[in-house]
CSV table of C-alpha atoms and ligand atoms in Angstrom, one decimal:
chain,number,residue,atom,x,y,z
A,16,MET,CA,-67.0,-149.5,-0.2
A,17,PRO,CA,-67.8,-145.7,1.1
A,18,ASN,CA,-70.0,-145.9,4.6
A,19,ASP,CA,-67.9,-142.4,5.0
A,20,GLY,CA,-70.7,-140.0,4.3
A,21,ALA,CA,-72.7,-142.3,3.0
A,22,SER,CA,-75.9,-140.8,4.9
A,23,LYS,CA,-75.2,-137.3,2.7
A,24,LEU,CA,-75.4,-139.1,-0.4
A,25,ASP,CA,-78.2,-141.5,0.1
A,26,PRO,CA,-81.0,-139.1,0.5
A,27,ASP,CA,-83.6,-141.7,0.6
A,28,HIS,CA,-81.5,-144.2,3.2
A,29,SER,CA,-82.6,-147.0,1.0
A,30,GLY,CA,-78.4,-148.2,1.7
A,31,ALA,CA,-79.1,-150.5,-1.8
A,32,LEU,CA,-76.1,-150.9,-3.9
A,33,ILE,CA,-78.3,-151.3,-7.0
A,34,ARG,CA,-80.3,-148.7,-7.6
A,35,PRO,CA,-82.4,-147.8,-10.4
A,36,ALA,CA,-81.6,-145.2,-12.1
A,37,THR,CA,-83.9,-142.7,-10.9
A,38,ASP,CA,-82.9,-138.9,-11.1
A,39,ALA,CA,-82.2,-139.0,-7.5
A,40,ALA,CA,-79.6,-142.1,-7.9
A,41,ILE,CA,-78.1,-140.2,-10.8
A,42,ARG,CA,-77.5,-137.1,-8.4
A,43,GLU,CA,-76.0,-139.3,-5.7
A,44,ALA,CA,-74.0,-141.7,-8.4
A,45,ALA,CA,-72.2,-138.1,-9.9
A,46,ALA,CA,-71.6,-137.1,-6.0
A,47,TYR,CA,-69.9,-140.4,-5.5
A,48,LEU,CA,-67.8,-140.2,-8.7
A,49,ARG,CA,-66.9,-136.8,-8.1
A,50,THR,CA,-65.5,-137.6,-4.6
A,51,GLY,CA,-63.5,-140.3,-6.0
A,52,HIS,CA,-65.2,-143.2,-5.8
A,53,LEU,CA,-66.4,-145.9,-7.9
A,54,VAL,CA,-69.2,-146.0,-10.1
A,55,ALA,CA,-71.1,-148.9,-12.1
A,56,ILE,CA,-72.8,-147.3,-14.7
A,57,PRO,CA,-74.9,-148.5,-17.7
A,58,THR,CA,-73.9,-148.1,-21.4
A,59,GLU,CA,-75.4,-149.1,-24.4
A,60,THR,CA,-72.5,-151.9,-25.1
A,61,VAL,CA,-71.9,-153.5,-21.3
A,62,TYR,CA,-71.9,-152.1,-18.0
A,63,GLY,CA,-69.0,-149.3,-17.4
A,64,LEU,CA,-66.7,-149.6,-14.0
A,65,ALA,CA,-66.6,-145.6,-13.7
A,66,ALA,CA,-64.2,-143.3,-11.9
A,67,ASP,CA,-63.6,-139.4,-12.6
A,68,ALA,CA,-61.1,-139.4,-15.2
A,69,THR,CA,-59.5,-136.5,-14.2
A,70,ASN,CA,-58.4,-138.2,-10.6
A,71,SER,CA,-55.7,-140.6,-10.6
A,72,LEU,CA,-56.6,-141.5,-7.3
A,73,ALA,CA,-60.0,-142.6,-8.5
A,74,VAL,CA,-58.3,-144.5,-11.5
A,75,ALA,CA,-56.2,-146.3,-10.0
A,76,ARG,CA,-58.8,-147.9,-7.8
A,77,ILE,CA,-60.4,-148.9,-11.1
A,78,PHE,CA,-57.3,-151.2,-11.7
A,79,GLU,CA,-57.6,-152.6,-7.9
A,80,ALA,CA,-61.2,-153.2,-8.2
A,81,LYS,CA,-60.9,-155.4,-11.7
A,82,GLY,CA,-57.5,-156.9,-10.4
A,83,ARG,CA,-55.8,-156.6,-13.3
A,84,PRO,CA,-52.0,-157.7,-13.3
A,85,ARG,CA,-51.4,-155.0,-15.9
A,86,PHE,CA,-52.1,-151.1,-16.3
A,87,ASN,CA,-54.6,-151.3,-19.5
A,88,PRO,CA,-55.4,-148.0,-20.8
A,89,LEU,CA,-58.9,-147.3,-19.8
A,90,ILE,CA,-61.9,-146.1,-22.2
A,91,VAL,CA,-62.9,-142.4,-21.5
A,92,HIS,CA,-66.6,-141.6,-21.4
A,93,VAL,CA,-67.5,-137.7,-22.7
A,94,ALA,CA,-70.9,-135.9,-22.9
A,95,ASP,CA,-70.4,-135.4,-26.8
A,96,LEU,CA,-67.6,-134.5,-29.4
A,97,ALA,CA,-67.3,-130.7,-28.0
A,98,GLU,CA,-66.0,-132.1,-24.7
A,99,ALA,CA,-63.9,-135.0,-26.4
A,100,LYS,CA,-61.9,-131.9,-28.7
A,101,LYS,CA,-61.1,-130.9,-24.9
A,102,LEU,CA,-58.8,-134.1,-24.4
A,103,GLY,CA,-57.5,-135.2,-27.7
A,104,GLN,CA,-56.6,-134.1,-31.3
A,105,PHE,CA,-59.0,-135.3,-34.3
A,106,SER,CA,-57.6,-135.8,-37.8
A,107,GLU,CA,-60.2,-135.3,-40.1
A,108,LYS,CA,-61.2,-139.2,-40.5
A,109,ALA,CA,-61.2,-139.0,-36.5
A,110,MET,CA,-64.1,-136.0,-37.2
A,111,ARG,CA,-66.1,-137.8,-40.1
A,112,LEU,CA,-66.1,-140.8,-38.0
A,113,ALA,CA,-67.3,-138.7,-34.7
A,114,ARG,CA,-69.8,-137.3,-36.7
A,115,ALA,CA,-70.9,-140.3,-38.3
A,116,PHE,CA,-71.3,-142.7,-35.0
A,117,TRP,CA,-71.5,-140.4,-31.9
A,118,PRO,CA,-73.7,-140.8,-29.7
A,119,GLY,CA,-72.7,-145.0,-30.0
A,120,PRO,CA,-70.6,-148.1,-29.9
A,121,LEU,CA,-67.3,-146.6,-31.4
A,122,THR,CA,-64.2,-145.4,-29.2
A,123,LEU,CA,-61.5,-143.6,-31.2
A,124,VAL,CA,-57.9,-143.8,-29.9
A,125,ILE,CA,-56.3,-140.2,-30.5
A,126,PRO,CA,-53.4,-138.2,-29.5
A,127,ARG,CA,-53.7,-136.4,-26.2
A,128,LEU,CA,-53.4,-133.1,-26.3
A,129,GLY,CA,-50.9,-131.5,-24.3
A,130,ASN,CA,-52.9,-130.1,-21.9
A,131,CYS,CA,-55.3,-133.0,-21.4
A,132,PRO,CA,-56.7,-133.3,-17.8
A,133,VAL,CA,-57.6,-136.8,-18.0
A,134,SER,CA,-54.7,-138.9,-15.9
A,135,GLU,CA,-52.0,-140.6,-17.2
A,136,LEU,CA,-52.8,-143.4,-15.3
A,137,ALA,CA,-56.1,-143.8,-17.7
A,138,SER,CA,-54.2,-144.1,-21.0
A,139,ALA,CA,-51.0,-146.1,-19.2
A,140,GLY,CA,-48.7,-143.6,-20.0
A,141,LEU,CA,-49.5,-143.6,-23.8
A,142,PRO,CA,-49.4,-140.4,-25.6
A,143,SER,CA,-53.2,-141.6,-26.6
A,144,LEU,CA,-56.4,-141.7,-25.2
A,145,ALA,CA,-59.4,-143.5,-26.1
A,146,VAL,CA,-62.7,-141.9,-26.1
A,147,ARG,CA,-66.3,-142.3,-27.0
A,148,VAL,CA,-69.7,-140.9,-26.5
A,149,PRO,CA,-72.0,-143.6,-25.0
A,150,ALA,CA,-75.4,-143.4,-26.8
A,151,HIS,CA,-77.3,-144.9,-23.5
A,152,ALA,CA,-79.5,-142.0,-21.7
A,153,ILE,CA,-79.0,-142.7,-18.2
A,154,ALA,CA,-75.2,-142.7,-18.9
A,155,GLN,CA,-75.7,-139.2,-20.8
A,156,SER,CA,-77.6,-137.9,-17.8
A,157,LEU,CA,-74.9,-138.9,-15.5
A,158,LEU,CA,-72.6,-137.3,-17.6
A,159,ALA,CA,-74.0,-133.9,-17.5
A,160,VAL,CA,-74.3,-133.9,-14.0
A,161,ALA,CA,-70.7,-135.4,-13.0
A,162,GLN,CA,-69.6,-132.9,-15.2
A,163,ARG,CA,-66.5,-134.6,-16.1
A,164,PRO,CA,-65.1,-137.2,-18.1
A,165,LEU,CA,-65.8,-140.8,-16.5
A,166,ALA,CA,-63.0,-143.7,-17.1
A,167,ALA,CA,-64.6,-147.1,-17.4
A,168,PRO,CA,-63.8,-150.2,-18.5
A,169,SER,CA,-66.0,-153.1,-18.4
A,170,ALA,CA,-67.4,-153.9,-15.0
A,171,ASN,CA,-65.9,-157.3,-14.5
A,172,ARG,CA,-63.5,-158.5,-12.8
A,173,SER,CA,-60.2,-159.3,-14.6
A,174,GLY,CA,-60.4,-162.5,-16.9
A,175,ARG,CA,-64.2,-162.5,-16.1
A,176,VAL,CA,-66.3,-161.9,-18.9
A,177,SER,CA,-68.0,-158.3,-19.3
A,178,SER,CA,-71.3,-157.4,-17.2
A,179,THR,CA,-74.4,-156.8,-19.0
A,180,THR,CA,-76.8,-156.7,-16.4
A,181,ALA,CA,-76.6,-155.0,-12.8
A,182,LEU,CA,-76.9,-158.3,-11.3
A,183,HIS,CA,-73.8,-159.6,-13.1
A,184,VAL,CA,-71.9,-156.2,-12.0
A,185,ALA,CA,-72.6,-157.2,-8.3
A,186,GLU,CA,-71.5,-161.0,-8.6
A,187,ASP,CA,-68.2,-159.7,-9.6
A,188,LEU,CA,-67.3,-156.0,-8.1
A,189,ALA,CA,-70.4,-156.1,-5.1
A,190,SER,CA,-67.9,-155.3,-2.5
A,191,ARG,CA,-65.6,-152.8,-4.8
A,192,VAL,CA,-68.2,-150.1,-5.6
A,193,ALA,CA,-70.0,-147.8,-4.0
A,194,MET,CA,-72.8,-148.1,-6.1
A,195,ILE,CA,-74.6,-149.9,-9.2
A,196,LEU,CA,-77.1,-147.9,-11.5
A,197,ASP,CA,-79.4,-150.2,-12.8
A,198,ALA,CA,-81.4,-150.0,-16.1
A,199,GLY,CA,-81.8,-153.0,-17.3
A,200,PRO,CA,-79.4,-155.2,-19.3
A,201,ALA,CA,-77.2,-153.8,-22.0
A,202,GLN,CA,-78.9,-153.2,-25.1
A,203,HIS,CA,-75.5,-154.2,-27.2
A,204,GLY,CA,-74.0,-157.0,-24.9
A,205,LEU,CA,-70.4,-156.5,-26.7
A,206,GLU,CA,-68.2,-153.9,-25.9
A,207,SER,CA,-67.8,-150.6,-28.5
A,208,THR,CA,-65.2,-150.8,-31.5
A,209,VAL,CA,-62.4,-149.8,-30.8
A,210,LEU,CA,-60.2,-147.8,-33.8
A,211,ASP,CA,-57.0,-146.5,-33.8
A,212,ALA,CA,-57.0,-143.0,-35.4
A,213,THR,CA,-53.9,-141.4,-34.6
A,214,GLY,CA,-52.4,-142.1,-37.8
A,215,ASP,CA,-53.5,-141.3,-41.6
A,216,SER,CA,-55.0,-144.9,-41.9
A,217,ILE,CA,-57.9,-146.1,-39.2
A,218,VAL,CA,-56.6,-149.5,-37.7
A,219,LEU,CA,-59.6,-151.8,-35.9
A,220,LEU,CA,-58.1,-152.3,-33.1
A,221,ARG,CA,-61.0,-154.1,-31.3
A,222,PRO,CA,-64.2,-155.7,-33.6
A,223,GLY,CA,-66.9,-154.6,-31.5
A,224,ALA,CA,-70.9,-153.4,-31.3
A,225,LEU,CA,-70.5,-151.2,-34.5
A,226,PRO,CA,-69.8,-153.7,-37.7
A,227,ALA,CA,-66.3,-152.5,-39.6
A,228,GLU,CA,-68.1,-152.6,-42.6
A,229,ASP,CA,-70.4,-149.7,-41.5
A,230,ILE,CA,-67.4,-147.9,-40.4
A,231,GLU,CA,-65.7,-148.5,-44.0
A,232,GLU,CA,-69.1,-147.3,-45.5
A,233,VAL,CA,-68.3,-143.7,-44.0
A,234,LEU,CA,-64.7,-143.9,-44.7
A,235,GLY,CA,-64.8,-144.7,-48.0
A,236,GLU,CA,-61.6,-147.0,-47.5
A,237,LEU,CA,-61.3,-150.7,-45.8
A,238,LEU,CA,-59.8,-150.7,-42.1
A,239,ILE,CA,-56.3,-151.7,-41.4
A,240,ARG,CA,-57.0,-155.2,-39.9
A,241,THR,CA,-53.9,-155.8,-37.4
A,242,THR,CA,-55.2,-159.5,-37.2
A,243,HIS,CA,-55.3,-160.2,-40.5
A,244,ASN,CA,-52.8,-158.6,-42.6
A,245,GLY,CA,-49.8,-159.6,-40.4
A,246,THR,CA,-48.2,-155.5,-40.4
A,247,LYS,CA,-48.9,-155.7,-36.6
A,248,PRO,CA,-49.6,-158.1,-34.0
A,249,LEU,CA,-52.8,-156.9,-32.0
A,250,SER,CA,-53.2,-155.3,-28.3
A,251,PRO,CA,-50.4,-157.2,-26.6
A,252,GLY,CA,-47.6,-155.5,-28.9
A,253,GLN,CA,-49.1,-152.1,-28.4
A,254,LEU,CA,-48.1,-152.5,-24.8
A,255,GLU,CA,-44.5,-151.9,-25.6
A,256,SER,CA,-45.2,-148.7,-27.2
A,257,HIS,CA,-46.2,-147.6,-23.5
A,258,TYR,CA,-44.3,-145.0,-22.2
A,259,ALA,CA,-40.5,-146.1,-21.4
A,260,PRO,CA,-38.3,-143.2,-19.5
A,261,ARG,CA,-34.8,-142.1,-21.2
A,262,ALA,CA,-33.5,-142.9,-17.8
A,263,ALA,CA,-32.6,-146.6,-17.1
A,264,LEU,CA,-34.3,-148.1,-14.1
A,265,ARG,CA,-32.5,-150.2,-11.1
A,266,LEU,CA,-35.2,-152.2,-9.2
A,267,ASP,CA,-35.2,-153.1,-5.6
A,268,ALA,CA,-32.5,-150.5,-5.1
A,269,SER,CA,-31.6,-151.0,-1.1
A,270,ASP,CA,-29.0,-148.1,-1.9
A,271,VAL,CA,-29.0,-144.9,-4.3
A,272,ARG,CA,-25.8,-144.6,-5.8
A,273,ALA,CA,-23.8,-141.3,-7.0
A,274,GLY,CA,-25.4,-139.4,-9.8
A,275,GLU,CA,-29.2,-141.7,-9.9
A,276,ALA,CA,-32.7,-140.2,-8.9
A,277,LEU,CA,-34.9,-142.1,-6.2
A,278,LEU,CA,-38.2,-143.3,-6.8
A,279,ALA,CA,-39.2,-144.6,-3.0
A,280,PHE,CA,-41.8,-146.2,-1.5
A,281,GLY,CA,-43.0,-146.2,2.3
A,282,PRO,CA,-42.5,-144.4,5.2
A,283,THR,CA,-38.3,-144.9,5.2
A,284,PRO,CA,-37.1,-143.8,2.0
A,285,LEU,CA,-33.4,-145.0,1.2
A,286,PRO,CA,-31.0,-141.9,2.1
A,287,THR,CA,-29.8,-139.8,-0.9
A,288,ARG,CA,-29.2,-136.2,-1.4
A,289,GLY,CA,-30.3,-136.5,-5.3
A,290,PRO,CA,-33.7,-136.1,-6.6
A,291,THR,CA,-36.4,-138.1,-4.9
A,292,LEU,CA,-40.0,-139.0,-5.4
A,293,ASN,CA,-42.3,-140.9,-3.0
A,294,LEU,CA,-44.6,-142.9,-4.7
A,295,SER,CA,-46.6,-143.3,-1.3
A,296,PRO,CA,-45.2,-142.4,1.9
A,297,THR,CA,-47.9,-144.2,3.9
A,298,GLY,CA,-47.3,-147.4,1.8
A,299,GLU,CA,-50.2,-147.2,0.1
A,300,LEU,CA,-50.6,-148.9,-3.0
A,301,VAL,CA,-53.3,-147.5,-4.8
A,302,GLU,CA,-51.6,-144.1,-3.9
A,303,ALA,CA,-48.7,-145.4,-5.5
A,304,ALA,CA,-50.2,-146.7,-8.5
A,305,ALA,CA,-52.2,-143.1,-8.7
A,306,GLN,CA,-48.5,-141.2,-9.0
A,307,LEU,CA,-46.4,-144.2,-10.8
A,308,PHE,CA,-46.7,-142.6,-14.4
A,309,SER,CA,-46.1,-138.5,-13.8
A,310,TYR,CA,-43.4,-139.8,-11.0
A,311,LEU,CA,-41.7,-141.8,-13.4
A,312,ARG,CA,-41.8,-138.8,-15.9
A,313,GLU,CA,-40.7,-136.1,-13.6
A,314,LEU,CA,-38.2,-138.2,-12.3
A,315,ASP,CA,-36.7,-138.7,-15.9
A,316,ALA,CA,-37.1,-134.9,-16.6
A,317,SER,CA,-34.5,-134.2,-13.7
A,318,GLY,CA,-31.7,-135.8,-15.5
A,319,ALA,CA,-30.2,-138.4,-13.8
A,320,ALA,CA,-29.4,-141.3,-15.8
A,321,THR,CA,-30.8,-144.0,-13.6
A,322,ILE,CA,-33.7,-144.0,-11.2
A,323,ALA,CA,-33.3,-146.3,-8.1
A,324,VAL,CA,-36.6,-147.7,-7.4
A,325,MET,CA,-37.2,-149.3,-4.1
A,326,ALA,CA,-38.6,-152.3,-3.7
A,327,ILE,CA,-42.5,-152.4,-3.5
A,328,PRO,CA,-44.3,-155.4,-2.5
A,329,ASP,CA,-45.9,-157.7,-5.0
A,330,THR,CA,-49.5,-157.8,-3.6
A,331,GLY,CA,-52.9,-156.3,-5.2
A,332,LEU,CA,-52.0,-153.5,-7.2
A,333,GLY,CA,-48.3,-154.0,-6.4
A,334,GLU,CA,-48.4,-156.7,-9.2
A,335,ALA,CA,-49.4,-154.1,-11.8
A,336,ILE,CA,-46.8,-151.5,-10.5
A,337,ASN,CA,-44.1,-154.2,-10.8
A,338,ASP,CA,-45.0,-154.9,-14.1
A,339,ARG,CA,-45.2,-151.4,-15.3
A,340,LEU,CA,-41.9,-150.9,-13.4
A,341,ARG,CA,-40.3,-154.3,-15.3
A,342,ARG,CA,-41.3,-153.3,-18.5
A,343,ALA,CA,-39.5,-150.0,-17.9
A,344,ALA,CA,-36.3,-151.2,-16.8
A,345,ALA,CA,-36.0,-154.0,-19.4
A,346,PRO,CA,-33.3,-153.7,-22.1
A,347,ARG,CA,-34.8,-151.6,-25.0
A,348,PRO,CA,-34.2,-152.8,-28.7
A,349,ALA,CA,-31.9,-150.4,-30.8
A,350,ILE,CA,-34.0,-148.3,-32.7
B,428,TXA,O1,-68.0,-150.8,-24.7
B,428,TXA,C1,-67.5,-150.7,-24.0
B,428,TXA,O2,-66.0,-150.0,-24.9
B,428,TXA,C2,-67.4,-150.6,-22.6
B,428,TXA,C3,-68.1,-149.7,-22.2
B,428,TXA,C4,-68.0,-149.8,-20.6
B,428,TXA,O3,-67.7,-148.3,-22.6
B,428,TXA,N1,-66.0,-150.4,-21.9
B,428,TXA,C5,-64.7,-151.1,-22.2
B,428,TXA,O4,-63.5,-150.7,-21.7
B,428,TXA,O5,-64.8,-152.2,-23.1
B,428,TXA,P1,-61.9,-151.7,-21.7
B,428,TXA,O6,-61.3,-150.9,-20.7
B,428,TXA,O7,-62.6,-152.9,-21.2
B,428,TXA,O8,-61.6,-152.0,-23.2
B,428,TXA,C6,-60.6,-150.8,-23.3
B,428,TXA,C7,-60.2,-151.5,-24.8
B,428,TXA,C8,-58.7,-152.3,-24.6
B,428,TXA,O9,-59.1,-153.2,-25.9
B,428,TXA,C9,-57.6,-151.2,-24.7
B,428,TXA,O10,-56.4,-151.8,-25.2
B,428,TXA,C10,-58.2,-150.5,-26.0
B,428,TXA,O11,-59.7,-150.0,-25.2
B,428,TXA,N2,-57.1,-149.0,-25.3
B,428,TXA,C11,-57.7,-148.1,-24.3
B,428,TXA,N3,-57.3,-146.9,-24.8
B,428,TXA,C12,-55.7,-147.4,-25.7
B,428,TXA,C13,-54.8,-146.7,-26.7
B,428,TXA,N4,-54.6,-145.4,-26.0
B,428,TXA,N5,-54.1,-147.5,-27.8
B,428,TXA,C14,-55.1,-148.5,-27.8
B,428,TXA,N6,-55.8,-149.2,-27.4
B,428,TXA,C15,-56.3,-148.8,-26.4
B,429,MG,MG1,-63.3,-155.3,-20.8
């Protein structure tokens, strides 16, 4: 991807995509991340496709690179519990789990703090955030140099298996990352265990490298298993709880009616005197994805009863953008 400035960022001029994780390579990776580029990084579970979690454009590039047709919420990696506490709220149980298992292959979903600096796109518009503190020494060094939370899903194209070696990452994502930090095969080869710690009871959202029994021992109670006890369907249903604007959405609008706000796209926004935000005046889908959640929220706050949304091409990231818009526009069940 970024040949721009590559000579500055590539002090030993190796030009190689896969780089042994030396101190120099880690500094270079951090420089890429700080400037909005994607870097594949080793963790103890699987390789991650990392971006600066506070930079919406960088986070949008993750979705573009993975080719995901939907904006699934991503895991945000931080150096330690103190850093995690700057992003989200820890219940007493969440604190106990963090103290027992971090650093390590445990991801905690917790409520976002009001001043959480992580891009809304990273949590797909949800009021919660998935965080974990990786145990891997190279991931830790990188976090120390980069000095920011890193959003990182597994480093594979959508629908393919998670990558456990740098070579796997290269096979899937070679042309889409600035660099792949190679630290050998991932230790666990299985993703982290994901727990919902937003409520009173802890819910197992995804079984993973940390056994549920170990967690239950620390908690002194059983986890709620959404797959087994039939209380709630697993993940797909969660998507319905994504931020839905209060205002109605009118998609593929070719005009703006009285009282409507406009969510525009491209160089020729529809004429209107009402509140308007343009997802990307240049018509770029990565930029549009980066703005989507915050612009929906802002137009909603304008008080308009309806948000007219201009057509967005259904190619590349446009597919995920349109999926999100269609679900926001769908009739809502009465509560
Ligand atoms: O081991 C791992 O966890 C790897 C390494 C790179 O850290 N990462 C990973 O991320 O597997 P990803 O994006 O492939 O998986 C994220 C998981 C998904 O199951 C997603 O639904 C869940 O975490 N998740 C993230 N944020 C959530 C939220 N706010 N609420 C519920 N589930 C969430
Ligand atoms: Mg994955």
